[in-house]
C-alpha cells in the first residue's frame, strides 16, 4: 500500500491504480501534454511523452517484467484504456473518460 498518493500532485489527467500483492502501481497520463508516468509504491519506474493513441511502458520489478499499455479508445470522448501486464499476463484493465458518463452533464458552447 502506498504511504502517500503520488498522483494527488498531478492535476489534469487520467489516474489509474492497480494492486499486485503488496505493491501498488499508479499510472498517470496528462490530458494536455501527453506526459505519462508509472509508479510502483511511490517510486517512478517509467516516464515519457506520447501523442500517439497507443503507448506502452515496460519495466522490471522484483524479478518480474511489467508492462503498462495506454490505448485511446475514443479520442472525441477521451476514453482511455490502461492495461497492466505482469510476465506477459494481463493483471488488470481499467477504462476512464475525460467527459462525464451522462451526456446531459457535458456542456458544449458554440
PDB file of N, CA and C in Angstrom:
ATOM      1  N   UNK A   1       0.843  -1.180   0.000  1.00  0.00           N
ATOM      2  CA  UNK A   1       0.000   0.000   0.000  1.00  0.00           C
ATOM      3  C   UNK A   1       0.886   1.241   0.000  1.00  0.00           C
ATOM      4  N   UNK A   2       0.507   2.228  -0.781  1.00  0.00           N
ATOM      5  CA  UNK A   2       1.302   3.438  -0.885  1.00  0.00           C
ATOM      6  C   UNK A   2       1.167   4.275   0.381  1.00  0.00           C
ATOM      7  N   UNK A   3       2.289   4.800   0.842  1.00  0.00           N
ATOM      8  CA  UNK A   3       2.271   5.655   2.025  1.00  0.00           C
ATOM      9  C   UNK A   3       1.651   7.007   1.692  1.00  0.00           C
ATOM     10  N   UNK A   4       1.972   7.528   0.523  1.00  0.00           N
ATOM     11  CA  UNK A   4       1.422   8.792   0.041  1.00  0.00           C
ATOM     12  C   UNK A   4       0.857   8.539  -1.346  1.00  0.00           C
ATOM     13  N   UNK A   5      -0.140   9.312  -1.707  1.00  0.00           N
ATOM     14  CA  UNK A   5      -0.689   9.172  -3.048  1.00  0.00           C
ATOM     15  C   UNK A   5       0.044  10.132  -3.969  1.00  0.00           C
ATOM     16  N   UNK A   6       1.043   9.628  -4.653  1.00  0.00           N
ATOM     17  CA  UNK A   6       1.884  10.456  -5.516  1.00  0.00           C
ATOM     18  C   UNK A   6       1.065  11.129  -6.612  1.00  0.00           C
ATOM     19  N   UNK A   7      -0.024  10.496  -7.053  1.00  0.00           N
ATOM     20  CA  UNK A   7      -0.805  11.074  -8.138  1.00  0.00           C
ATOM     21  C   UNK A   7      -1.662  12.253  -7.692  1.00  0.00           C
ATOM     22  N   UNK A   8      -1.801  12.480  -6.393  1.00  0.00           N
ATOM     23  CA  UNK A   8      -2.530  13.666  -5.934  1.00  0.00           C
ATOM     24  C   UNK A   8      -1.804  14.946  -6.319  1.00  0.00           C
ATOM     25  N   UNK A   9      -0.525  14.860  -6.623  1.00  0.00           N
ATOM     26  CA  UNK A   9       0.221  16.036  -7.058  1.00  0.00           C
ATOM     27  C   UNK A   9      -0.023  16.331  -8.535  1.00  0.00           C
ATOM     28  N   UNK A  10      -0.622  15.403  -9.242  1.00  0.00           N
ATOM     29  CA  UNK A  10      -0.925  15.572 -10.663  1.00  0.00           C
ATOM     30  C   UNK A  10      -2.331  16.140 -10.786  1.00  0.00           C
ATOM     31  N   UNK A  11      -2.494  17.162 -11.593  1.00  0.00           N
ATOM     32  CA  UNK A  11      -3.783  17.843 -11.657  1.00  0.00           C
ATOM     33  C   UNK A  11      -4.684  17.294 -12.761  1.00  0.00           C
ATOM     34  N   UNK A  12      -4.413  17.622 -14.002  1.00  0.00           N
ATOM     35  CA  UNK A  12      -5.317  17.289 -15.095  1.00  0.00           C
ATOM     36  C   UNK A  12      -4.825  16.074 -15.858  1.00  0.00           C
ATOM     37  N   UNK A  13      -5.508  14.969 -15.656  1.00  0.00           N
ATOM     38  CA  UNK A  13      -5.111  13.776 -16.376  1.00  0.00           C
ATOM     39  C   UNK A  13      -5.820  12.540 -15.873  1.00  0.00           C
ATOM     40  N   UNK A  14      -5.482  11.442 -16.493  1.00  0.00           N
ATOM     41  CA  UNK A  14      -6.027  10.137 -16.129  1.00  0.00           C
ATOM     42  C   UNK A  14      -5.193   9.552 -14.998  1.00  0.00           C
ATOM     43  N   UNK A  15      -5.863   8.955 -14.020  1.00  0.00           N
ATOM     44  CA  UNK A  15      -5.174   8.329 -12.891  1.00  0.00           C
ATOM     45  C   UNK A  15      -5.711   6.913 -12.731  1.00  0.00           C
ATOM     46  N   UNK A  16      -4.834   5.947 -12.906  1.00  0.00           N
ATOM     47  CA  UNK A  16      -5.202   4.537 -12.775  1.00  0.00           C
ATOM     48  C   UNK A  16      -4.407   3.928 -11.627  1.00  0.00           C
ATOM     49  N   UNK A  17      -5.068   3.094 -10.835  1.00  0.00           N
ATOM     50  CA  UNK A  17      -4.422   2.429  -9.701  1.00  0.00           C
ATOM     51  C   UNK A  17      -4.636   0.922  -9.805  1.00  0.00           C
ATOM     52  N   UNK A  18      -3.557   0.169  -9.638  1.00  0.00           N
ATOM     53  CA  UNK A  18      -3.609  -1.290  -9.668  1.00  0.00           C
ATOM     54  C   UNK A  18      -2.898  -1.829  -8.434  1.00  0.00           C
ATOM     55  N   UNK A  19      -3.322  -2.990  -7.976  1.00  0.00           N
ATOM     56  CA  UNK A  19      -2.694  -3.650  -6.834  1.00  0.00           C
ATOM     57  C   UNK A  19      -2.141  -4.992  -7.298  1.00  0.00           C
ATOM     58  N   UNK A  20      -0.877  -5.271  -6.978  1.00  0.00           N
ATOM     59  CA  UNK A  20      -0.252  -6.562  -7.247  1.00  0.00           C
ATOM     60  C   UNK A  20       0.406  -7.018  -5.950  1.00  0.00           C
ATOM     61  N   UNK A  21      -0.297  -7.842  -5.198  1.00  0.00           N
ATOM     62  CA  UNK A  21       0.207  -8.252  -3.888  1.00  0.00           C
ATOM     63  C   UNK A  21       0.293  -7.047  -2.977  1.00  0.00           C
ATOM     64  N   UNK A  22       1.481  -6.806  -2.413  1.00  0.00           N
ATOM     65  CA  UNK A  22       1.689  -5.652  -1.536  1.00  0.00           C
ATOM     66  C   UNK A  22       2.086  -4.396  -2.302  1.00  0.00           C
ATOM     67  N   UNK A  23       2.193  -4.492  -3.612  1.00  0.00           N
ATOM     68  CA  UNK A  23       2.661  -3.372  -4.421  1.00  0.00           C
ATOM     69  C   UNK A  23       1.498  -2.667  -5.107  1.00  0.00           C
ATOM     70  N   UNK A  24       1.512  -1.327  -5.026  1.00  0.00           N
ATOM     71  CA  UNK A  24       0.520  -0.546  -5.747  1.00  0.00           C
ATOM     72  C   UNK A  24       1.189   0.106  -6.943  1.00  0.00           C
ATOM     73  N   UNK A  25       0.572  -0.071  -8.102  1.00  0.00           N
ATOM     74  CA  UNK A  25       1.058   0.529  -9.338  1.00  0.00           C
ATOM     75  C   UNK A  25       0.116   1.675  -9.674  1.00  0.00           C
ATOM     76  N   UNK A  26       0.661   2.871  -9.812  1.00  0.00           N
ATOM     77  CA  UNK A  26      -0.115   4.065 -10.129  1.00  0.00           C
ATOM     78  C   UNK A  26       0.346   4.582 -11.485  1.00  0.00           C
ATOM     79  N   UNK A  27      -0.620   4.825 -12.369  1.00  0.00           N
ATOM     80  CA  UNK A  27      -0.311   5.272 -13.727  1.00  0.00           C
ATOM     81  C   UNK A  27      -1.004   6.606 -13.978  1.00  0.00           C
ATOM     82  N   UNK A  28      -0.273   7.548 -14.561  1.00  0.00           N
ATOM     83  CA  UNK A  28      -0.804   8.876 -14.831  1.00  0.00           C
ATOM     84  C   UNK A  28      -0.576   9.223 -16.288  1.00  0.00           C
ATOM     85  N   UNK A  29      -1.581   9.845 -16.905  1.00  0.00           N
ATOM     86  CA  UNK A  29      -1.457  10.360 -18.262  1.00  0.00           C
ATOM     87  C   UNK A  29      -2.070  11.747 -18.329  1.00  0.00           C
ATOM     88  N   UNK A  30      -1.316  12.744 -18.766  1.00  0.00           N
ATOM     89  CA  UNK A  30      -1.799  14.120 -18.835  1.00  0.00           C
ATOM     90  C   UNK A  30      -2.732  14.303 -20.020  1.00  0.00           C
ATOM     91  N   UNK A  31      -3.834  15.040 -19.796  1.00  0.00           N
ATOM     92  CA  UNK A  31      -4.765  15.373 -20.877  1.00  0.00           C
ATOM     93  C   UNK A  31      -4.097  16.233 -21.942  1.00  0.00           C
ATOM     94  N   UNK A  32      -3.221  17.127 -21.520  1.00  0.00           N
ATOM     95  CA  UNK A  32      -2.741  18.180 -22.403  1.00  0.00           C
ATOM     96  C   UNK A  32      -1.324  17.995 -22.924  1.00  0.00           C
ATOM     97  N   UNK A  33      -0.433  17.477 -22.102  1.00  0.00           N
ATOM     98  CA  UNK A  33       0.975  17.428 -22.507  1.00  0.00           C
ATOM     99  C   UNK A  33       1.405  16.078 -23.063  1.00  0.00           C
ATOM    100  N   UNK A  34       0.594  15.036 -22.858  1.00  0.00           N
ATOM    101  CA  UNK A  34       0.975  13.699 -23.295  1.00  0.00           C
ATOM    102  C   UNK A  34       1.967  13.020 -22.369  1.00  0.00           C
ATOM    103  N   UNK A  35       2.286  13.649 -21.256  1.00  0.00           N
ATOM    104  CA  UNK A  35       3.234  13.066 -20.287  1.00  0.00           C
ATOM    105  C   UNK A  35       2.583  11.869 -19.606  1.00  0.00           C
ATOM    106  N   UNK A  36       3.288  10.748 -19.606  1.00  0.00           N
ATOM    107  CA  UNK A  36       2.827   9.523 -18.959  1.00  0.00           C
ATOM    108  C   UNK A  36       3.859   9.110 -17.922  1.00  0.00           C
ATOM    109  N   UNK A  37       3.384   8.695 -16.758  1.00  0.00           N
ATOM    110  CA  UNK A  37       4.269   8.261 -15.680  1.00  0.00           C
ATOM    111  C   UNK A  37       3.688   7.025 -15.023  1.00  0.00           C
ATOM    112  N   UNK A  38       4.584   6.108 -14.645  1.00  0.00           N
ATOM    113  CA  UNK A  38       4.185   4.893 -13.938  1.00  0.00           C
ATOM    114  C   UNK A  38       5.007   4.813 -12.657  1.00  0.00           C
ATOM    115  N   UNK A  39       4.322   4.588 -11.545  1.00  0.00           N
ATOM    116  CA  UNK A  39       4.951   4.500 -10.228  1.00  0.00           C
ATOM    117  C   UNK A  39       4.639   3.146  -9.608  1.00  0.00           C
ATOM    118  N   UNK A  40       5.603   2.599  -8.883  1.00  0.00           N
ATOM    119  CA  UNK A  40       5.350   1.454  -8.011  1.00  0.00           C
ATOM    120  C   UNK A  40       5.707   1.902  -6.603  1.00  0.00           C
ATOM    121  N   UNK A  41       4.730   1.848  -5.718  1.00  0.00           N
ATOM    122  CA  UNK A  41       4.923   2.256  -4.318  1.00  0.00           C
ATOM    123  C   UNK A  41       5.582   3.634  -4.211  1.00  0.00           C
ATOM    124  N   UNK A  42       5.081   4.583  -4.976  1.00  0.00           N
ATOM    125  CA  UNK A  42       5.553   5.981  -4.989  1.00  0.00           C
ATOM    126  C   UNK A  42       6.893   6.192  -5.685  1.00  0.00           C
ATOM    127  N   UNK A  43       7.515   5.164  -6.221  1.00  0.00           N
ATOM    128  CA  UNK A  43       8.782   5.311  -6.938  1.00  0.00           C
ATOM    129  C   UNK A  43       8.521   5.325  -8.437  1.00  0.00           C
ATOM    130  N   UNK A  44       9.014   6.355  -9.119  1.00  0.00           N
ATOM    131  CA  UNK A  44       8.855   6.466 -10.562  1.00  0.00           C
ATOM    132  C   UNK A  44       9.662   5.370 -11.251  1.00  0.00           C
ATOM    133  N   UNK A  45       8.997   4.551 -12.073  1.00  0.00           N
ATOM    134  CA  UNK A  45       9.692   3.469 -12.775  1.00  0.00           C
ATOM    135  C   UNK A  45       9.710   3.679 -14.287  1.00  0.00           C
ATOM    136  N   UNK A  46       8.836   4.558 -14.796  1.00  0.00           N
ATOM    137  CA  UNK A  46       8.824   4.826 -16.228  1.00  0.00           C
ATOM    138  C   UNK A  46       8.158   6.174 -16.477  1.00  0.00           C
ATOM    139  N   UNK A  47       8.709   6.916 -17.446  1.00  0.00           N
ATOM    140  CA  UNK A  47       8.159   8.223 -17.788  1.00  0.00           C
ATOM    141  C   UNK A  47       8.467   8.524 -19.245  1.00  0.00           C
ATOM    142  N   UNK A  48       7.487   9.100 -19.948  1.00  0.00           N
ATOM    143  CA  UNK A  48       7.694   9.523 -21.340  1.00  0.00           C
ATOM    144  C   UNK A  48       6.529  10.394 -21.779  1.00  0.00           C
ATOM    145  N   UNK A  49       6.729  11.090 -22.882  1.00  0.00           N
ATOM    146  CA  UNK A  49       5.648  11.847 -23.514  1.00  0.00           C
ATOM    147  C   UNK A  49       5.208  11.084 -24.752  1.00  0.00           C
ATOM    148  N   UNK A  50       3.889  11.062 -24.955  1.00  0.00           N
ATOM    149  CA  UNK A  50       3.361  10.370 -26.121  1.00  0.00           C
ATOM    150  C   UNK A  50       2.152  11.128 -26.654  1.00  0.00           C
ATOM    151  N   UNK A  51       2.135  11.350 -27.955  1.00  0.00           N
ATOM    152  CA  UNK A  51       0.972  11.960 -28.595  1.00  0.00           C
ATOM    153  C   UNK A  51       0.258  10.942 -29.474  1.00  0.00           C
ATOM    154  N   UNK A  52       0.665   9.696 -29.385  1.00  0.00           N
ATOM    155  CA  UNK A  52       0.031   8.622 -30.148  1.00  0.00           C
ATOM    156  C   UNK A  52      -1.212   8.125 -29.422  1.00  0.00           C
ATOM    157  N   UNK A  53      -2.058   7.383 -30.136  1.00  0.00           N
ATOM    158  CA  UNK A  53      -3.256   6.842 -29.494  1.00  0.00           C
ATOM    159  C   UNK A  53      -2.950   5.566 -28.719  1.00  0.00           C
ATOM    160  N   UNK A  54      -1.756   5.010 -28.922  1.00  0.00           N
ATOM    161  CA  UNK A  54      -1.320   3.841 -28.156  1.00  0.00           C
ATOM    162  C   UNK A  54       0.110   4.064 -27.689  1.00  0.00           C
ATOM    163  N   UNK A  55       0.383   3.621 -26.474  1.00  0.00           N
ATOM    164  CA  UNK A  55       1.753   3.681 -25.964  1.00  0.00           C
ATOM    165  C   UNK A  55       1.924   2.602 -24.910  1.00  0.00           C
ATOM    166  N   UNK A  56       3.178   2.296 -24.596  1.00  0.00           N
ATOM    167  CA  UNK A  56       3.428   1.283 -23.567  1.00  0.00           C
ATOM    168  C   UNK A  56       4.695   1.626 -22.791  1.00  0.00           C
ATOM    169  N   UNK A  57       4.727   1.127 -21.570  1.00  0.00           N
ATOM    170  CA  UNK A  57       5.863   1.287 -20.664  1.00  0.00           C
ATOM    171  C   UNK A  57       6.237  -0.108 -20.181  1.00  0.00           C
ATOM    172  N   UNK A  58       7.489  -0.492 -20.340  1.00  0.00           N
ATOM    173  CA  UNK A  58       7.971  -1.797 -19.895  1.00  0.00           C
ATOM    174  C   UNK A  58       9.071  -1.576 -18.860  1.00  0.00           C
ATOM    175  N   UNK A  59       8.992  -2.333 -17.760  1.00  0.00           N
ATOM    176  CA  UNK A  59       9.984  -2.193 -16.694  1.00  0.00           C
ATOM    177  C   UNK A  59      10.027  -3.479 -15.885  1.00  0.00           C
ATOM    178  N   UNK A  60      11.152  -3.689 -15.205  1.00  0.00           N
ATOM    179  CA  UNK A  60      11.334  -4.857 -14.337  1.00  0.00           C
ATOM    180  C   UNK A  60      11.218  -4.420 -12.884  1.00  0.00           C
ATOM    181  N   UNK A  61      10.580  -5.292 -12.076  1.00  0.00           N
ATOM    182  CA  UNK A  61      10.435  -5.015 -10.652  1.00  0.00           C
ATOM    183  C   UNK A  61      10.298  -6.341  -9.921  1.00  0.00           C
ATOM    184  N   UNK A  62      11.135  -6.559  -8.930  1.00  0.00           N
ATOM    185  CA  UNK A  62      11.120  -7.773  -8.105  1.00  0.00           C
ATOM    186  C   UNK A  62      11.075  -9.053  -8.958  1.00  0.00           C
ATOM    187  N   UNK A  63      12.020  -9.167  -9.873  1.00  0.00           N
ATOM    188  CA  UNK A  63      12.196 -10.353 -10.721  1.00  0.00           C
ATOM    189  C   UNK A  63      11.018 -10.647 -11.638  1.00  0.00           C
ATOM    190  N   UNK A  64      10.209  -9.656 -11.928  1.00  0.00           N
ATOM    191  CA  UNK A  64       9.104  -9.807 -12.875  1.00  0.00           C
ATOM    192  C   UNK A  64       9.164  -8.676 -13.885  1.00  0.00           C
ATOM    193  N   UNK A  65       8.678  -8.963 -15.090  1.00  0.00           N
ATOM    194  CA  UNK A  65       8.603  -7.927 -16.113  1.00  0.00           C
ATOM    195  C   UNK A  65       7.165  -7.415 -16.175  1.00  0.00           C
ATOM    196  N   UNK A  66       7.031  -6.107 -16.054  1.00  0.00           N
ATOM    197  CA  UNK A  66       5.723  -5.460 -16.105  1.00  0.00           C
ATOM    198  C   UNK A  66       5.616  -4.653 -17.390  1.00  0.00           C
ATOM    199  N   UNK A  67       4.385  -4.478 -17.821  1.00  0.00           N
ATOM    200  CA  UNK A  67       4.116  -3.597 -18.946  1.00  0.00           C
ATOM    201  C   UNK A  67       2.787  -2.893 -18.684  1.00  0.00           C
ATOM    202  N   UNK A  68       2.767  -1.601 -18.934  1.00  0.00           N
ATOM    203  CA  UNK A  68       1.544  -0.814 -18.864  1.00  0.00           C
ATOM    204  C   UNK A  68       1.270  -0.314 -20.271  1.00  0.00           C
ATOM    205  N   UNK A  69       0.057  -0.579 -20.762  1.00  0.00           N
ATOM    206  CA  UNK A  69      -0.330  -0.114 -22.093  1.00  0.00           C
ATOM    207  C   UNK A  69      -1.471   0.883 -21.968  1.00  0.00           C
ATOM    208  N   UNK A  70      -1.300   2.024 -22.636  1.00  0.00           N
ATOM    209  CA  UNK A  70      -2.356   3.017 -22.762  1.00  0.00           C
ATOM    210  C   UNK A  70      -2.919   2.914 -24.176  1.00  0.00           C
ATOM    211  N   UNK A  71      -4.247   2.895 -24.288  1.00  0.00           N
ATOM    212  CA  UNK A  71      -4.906   2.792 -25.591  1.00  0.00           C
ATOM    213  C   UNK A  71      -6.091   3.753 -25.613  1.00  0.00           C
ATOM    214  N   UNK A  72      -6.009   4.805 -26.447  1.00  0.00           N
ATOM    215  CA  UNK A  72      -7.100   5.769 -26.569  1.00  0.00           C
ATOM    216  C   UNK A  72      -8.194   5.130 -27.422  1.00  0.00           C
ATOM    217  N   UNK A  73      -9.292   4.746 -26.780  1.00  0.00           N
ATOM    218  CA  UNK A  73     -10.379   4.056 -27.463  1.00  0.00           C
ATOM    219  C   UNK A  73     -11.250   5.010 -28.272  1.00  0.00           C
ATOM    220  N   UNK A  74     -11.429   6.230 -27.776  1.00  0.00           N
ATOM    221  CA  UNK A  74     -12.248   7.222 -28.472  1.00  0.00           C
ATOM    222  C   UNK A  74     -11.675   8.602 -28.175  1.00  0.00           C
ATOM    223  N   UNK A  75     -11.081   9.199 -29.176  1.00  0.00           N
ATOM    224  CA  UNK A  75     -10.414  10.482 -28.963  1.00  0.00           C
ATOM    225  C   UNK A  75     -11.412  11.615 -28.728  1.00  0.00           C
ATOM    226  N   UNK A  76     -12.639  11.495 -29.248  1.00  0.00           N
ATOM    227  CA  UNK A  76     -13.642  12.545 -29.059  1.00  0.00           C
ATOM    228  C   UNK A  76     -14.155  12.610 -27.626  1.00  0.00           C
ATOM    229  N   UNK A  77     -14.311  11.459 -26.996  1.00  0.00           N
ATOM    230  CA  UNK A  77     -14.795  11.429 -25.610  1.00  0.00           C
ATOM    231  C   UNK A  77     -13.652  11.316 -24.610  1.00  0.00           C
ATOM    232  N   UNK A  78     -12.442  11.125 -25.101  1.00  0.00           N
ATOM    233  CA  UNK A  78     -11.294  10.971 -24.215  1.00  0.00           C
ATOM    234  C   UNK A  78     -11.296   9.649 -23.479  1.00  0.00           C
ATOM    235  N   UNK A  79     -11.904   8.627 -24.068  1.00  0.00           N
ATOM    236  CA  UNK A  79     -11.995   7.302 -23.426  1.00  0.00           C
ATOM    237  C   UNK A  79     -10.654   6.576 -23.574  1.00  0.00           C
ATOM    238  N   UNK A  80      -9.990   6.344 -22.439  1.00  0.00           N
ATOM    239  CA  UNK A  80      -8.652   5.753 -22.408  1.00  0.00           C
ATOM    240  C   UNK A  80      -8.670   4.448 -21.623  1.00  0.00           C
ATOM    241  N   UNK A  81      -8.046   3.425 -22.193  1.00  0.00           N
ATOM    242  CA  UNK A  81      -7.919   2.127 -21.523  1.00  0.00           C
ATOM    243  C   UNK A  81      -6.480   1.966 -21.058  1.00  0.00           C
ATOM    244  N   UNK A  82      -6.318   1.512 -19.827  1.00  0.00           N
ATOM    245  CA  UNK A  82      -4.996   1.248 -19.264  1.00  0.00           C
ATOM    246  C   UNK A  82      -4.958  -0.216 -18.838  1.00  0.00           C
ATOM    247  N   UNK A  83      -4.000  -0.963 -19.375  1.00  0.00           N
ATOM    248  CA  UNK A  83      -3.883  -2.391 -19.086  1.00  0.00           C
ATOM    249  C   UNK A  83      -2.531  -2.660 -18.445  1.00  0.00           C
ATOM    250  N   UNK A  84      -2.549  -3.422 -17.348  1.00  0.00           N
ATOM    251  CA  UNK A  84      -1.328  -3.805 -16.641  1.00  0.00           C
ATOM    252  C   UNK A  84      -1.037  -5.272 -16.896  1.00  0.00           C
ATOM    253  N   UNK A  85       0.194  -5.556 -17.347  1.00  0.00           N
ATOM    254  CA  UNK A  85       0.657  -6.921 -17.589  1.00  0.00           C
ATOM    255  C   UNK A  85       1.786  -7.245 -16.617  1.00  0.00           C
ATOM    256  N   UNK A  86       1.823  -8.490 -16.187  1.00  0.00           N
ATOM    257  CA  UNK A  86       2.947  -8.991 -15.394  1.00  0.00           C
ATOM    258  C   UNK A  86       3.393 -10.293 -16.036  1.00  0.00           C
ATOM    259  N   UNK A  87       4.653 -10.340 -16.450  1.00  0.00           N
ATOM    260  CA  UNK A  87       5.195 -11.515 -17.140  1.00  0.00           C
ATOM    261  C   UNK A  87       4.281 -11.944 -18.289  1.00  0.00           C
ATOM    262  N   UNK A  88       3.857 -10.969 -19.090  1.00  0.00           N
ATOM    263  CA  UNK A  88       3.056 -11.131 -20.303  1.00  0.00           C
ATOM    264  C   UNK A  88       1.627 -11.618 -20.057  1.00  0.00           C
ATOM    265  N   UNK A  89       1.170 -11.607 -18.813  1.00  0.00           N
ATOM    266  CA  UNK A  89      -0.208 -11.972 -18.469  1.00  0.00           C
ATOM    267  C   UNK A  89      -0.950 -10.709 -18.032  1.00  0.00           C
ATOM    268  N   UNK A  90      -2.192 -10.550 -18.480  1.00  0.00           N
ATOM    269  CA  UNK A  90      -2.985  -9.396 -18.069  1.00  0.00           C
ATOM    270  C   UNK A  90      -3.333  -9.521 -16.589  1.00  0.00           C
ATOM    271  N   UNK A  91      -2.926  -8.533 -15.800  1.00  0.00           N
ATOM    272  CA  UNK A  91      -3.286  -8.487 -14.378  1.00  0.00           C
ATOM    273  C   UNK A  91      -4.596  -7.748 -14.170  1.00  0.00           C
ATOM    274  N   UNK A  92      -4.745  -6.613 -14.850  1.00  0.00           N
ATOM    275  CA  UNK A  92      -5.945  -5.795 -14.673  1.00  0.00           C
ATOM    276  C   UNK A  92      -6.070  -4.814 -15.830  1.00  0.00           C
ATOM    277  N   UNK A  93      -7.297  -4.325 -15.995  1.00  0.00           N
ATOM    278  CA  UNK A  93      -7.587  -3.371 -17.057  1.00  0.00           C
ATOM    279  C   UNK A  93      -8.623  -2.390 -16.526  1.00  0.00           C
ATOM    280  N   UNK A  94      -8.425  -1.109 -16.819  1.00  0.00           N
ATOM    281  CA  UNK A  94      -9.375  -0.071 -16.416  1.00  0.00           C
ATOM    282  C   UNK A  94      -9.600   0.875 -17.584  1.00  0.00           C
ATOM    283  N   UNK A  95     -10.791   1.474 -17.617  1.00  0.00           N
ATOM    284  CA  UNK A  95     -11.134   2.450 -18.651  1.00  0.00           C
ATOM    285  C   UNK A  95     -11.651   3.708 -17.967  1.00  0.00           C
ATOM    286  N   UNK A  96     -11.194   4.861 -18.452  1.00  0.00           N
ATOM    287  CA  UNK A  96     -11.678   6.155 -17.960  1.00  0.00           C
ATOM    288  C   UNK A  96     -11.983   7.049 -19.145  1.00  0.00           C
ATOM    289  N   UNK A  97     -12.821   8.045 -18.902  1.00  0.00           N
ATOM    290  CA  UNK A  97     -13.150   9.028 -19.921  1.00  0.00           C
ATOM    291  C   UNK A  97     -12.937  10.419 -19.349  1.00  0.00           C
ATOM    292  N   UNK A  98     -12.498  11.335 -20.188  1.00  0.00           N
ATOM    293  CA  UNK A  98     -12.304  12.708 -19.721  1.00  0.00           C
ATOM    294  C   UNK A  98     -13.622  13.470 -19.683  1.00  0.00           C
ATOM    295  N   UNK A  99     -14.687  12.914 -20.297  1.00  0.00           N
ATOM    296  CA  UNK A  99     -16.016  13.517 -20.251  1.00  0.00           C
ATOM    297  C   UNK A  99     -16.885  12.761 -19.262  1.00  0.00           C
ATOM    298  N   UNK A 100     -17.909  13.420 -18.713  1.00  0.00           N
ATOM    299  CA  UNK A 100     -18.828  12.715 -17.812  1.00  0.00           C
ATOM    300  C   UNK A 100     -19.531  11.580 -18.539  1.00  0.00           C
ATOM    301  N   UNK A 101     -19.924  10.546 -17.794  1.00  0.00           N
ATOM    302  CA  UNK A 101     -20.578   9.392 -18.412  1.00  0.00           C
ATOM    303  C   UNK A 101     -21.988   9.721 -18.875  1.00  0.00           C
ATOM    304  N   UNK A 102     -22.669  10.653 -18.226  1.00  0.00           N
ATOM    305  CA  UNK A 102     -24.013  11.051 -18.635  1.00  0.00           C
ATOM    306  C   UNK A 102     -23.910  12.235 -19.595  1.00  0.00           C
ATOM    307  N   UNK A 103     -24.406  12.089 -20.843  1.00  0.00           N
ATOM    308  CA  UNK A 103     -24.258  13.160 -21.838  1.00  0.00           C
ATOM    309  C   UNK A 103     -24.858  14.489 -21.402  1.00  0.00           C
ATOM    310  N   UNK A 104     -25.922  14.473 -20.581  1.00  0.00           N
ATOM    311  CA  UNK A 104     -26.539  15.735 -20.185  1.00  0.00           C
ATOM    312  C   UNK A 104     -25.636  16.561 -19.272  1.00  0.00           C
ATOM    313  N   UNK A 105     -24.610  15.938 -18.693  1.00  0.00           N
ATOM    314  CA  UNK A 105     -23.690  16.665 -17.830  1.00  0.00           C
ATOM    315  C   UNK A 105     -22.627  17.414 -18.623  1.00  0.00           C
ATOM    316  N   UNK A 106     -22.452  17.040 -19.870  1.00  0.00           N
ATOM    317  CA  UNK A 106     -21.438  17.690 -20.703  1.00  0.00           C
ATOM    318  C   UNK A 106     -22.060  18.904 -21.392  1.00  0.00           C
ATOM    319  N   UNK A 107     -21.404  20.019 -21.319  1.00  0.00           N
ATOM    320  CA  UNK A 107     -21.910  21.241 -21.943  1.00  0.00           C
ATOM    321  C   UNK A 107     -20.942  21.674 -23.032  1.00  0.00           C
ATOM    322  N   UNK A 108     -21.497  21.940 -24.188  1.00  0.00           N
ATOM    323  CA  UNK A 108     -20.687  22.413 -25.300  1.00  0.00           C
ATOM    324  C   UNK A 108     -21.177  23.804 -25.682  1.00  0.00           C
ATOM    325  N   UNK A 109     -20.276  24.747 -25.806  1.00  0.00           N
ATOM    326  CA  UNK A 109     -20.634  26.110 -26.169  1.00  0.00           C
ATOM    327  C   UNK A 109     -20.172  26.382 -27.584  1.00  0.00           C
ATOM    328  N   UNK A 110     -21.072  26.926 -28.369  1.00  0.00           N
ATOM    329  CA  UNK A 110     -20.730  27.269 -29.752  1.00  0.00           C
ATOM    330  C   UNK A 110     -20.924  28.744 -29.971  1.00  0.00           C
TER     331      UNK A 110
END
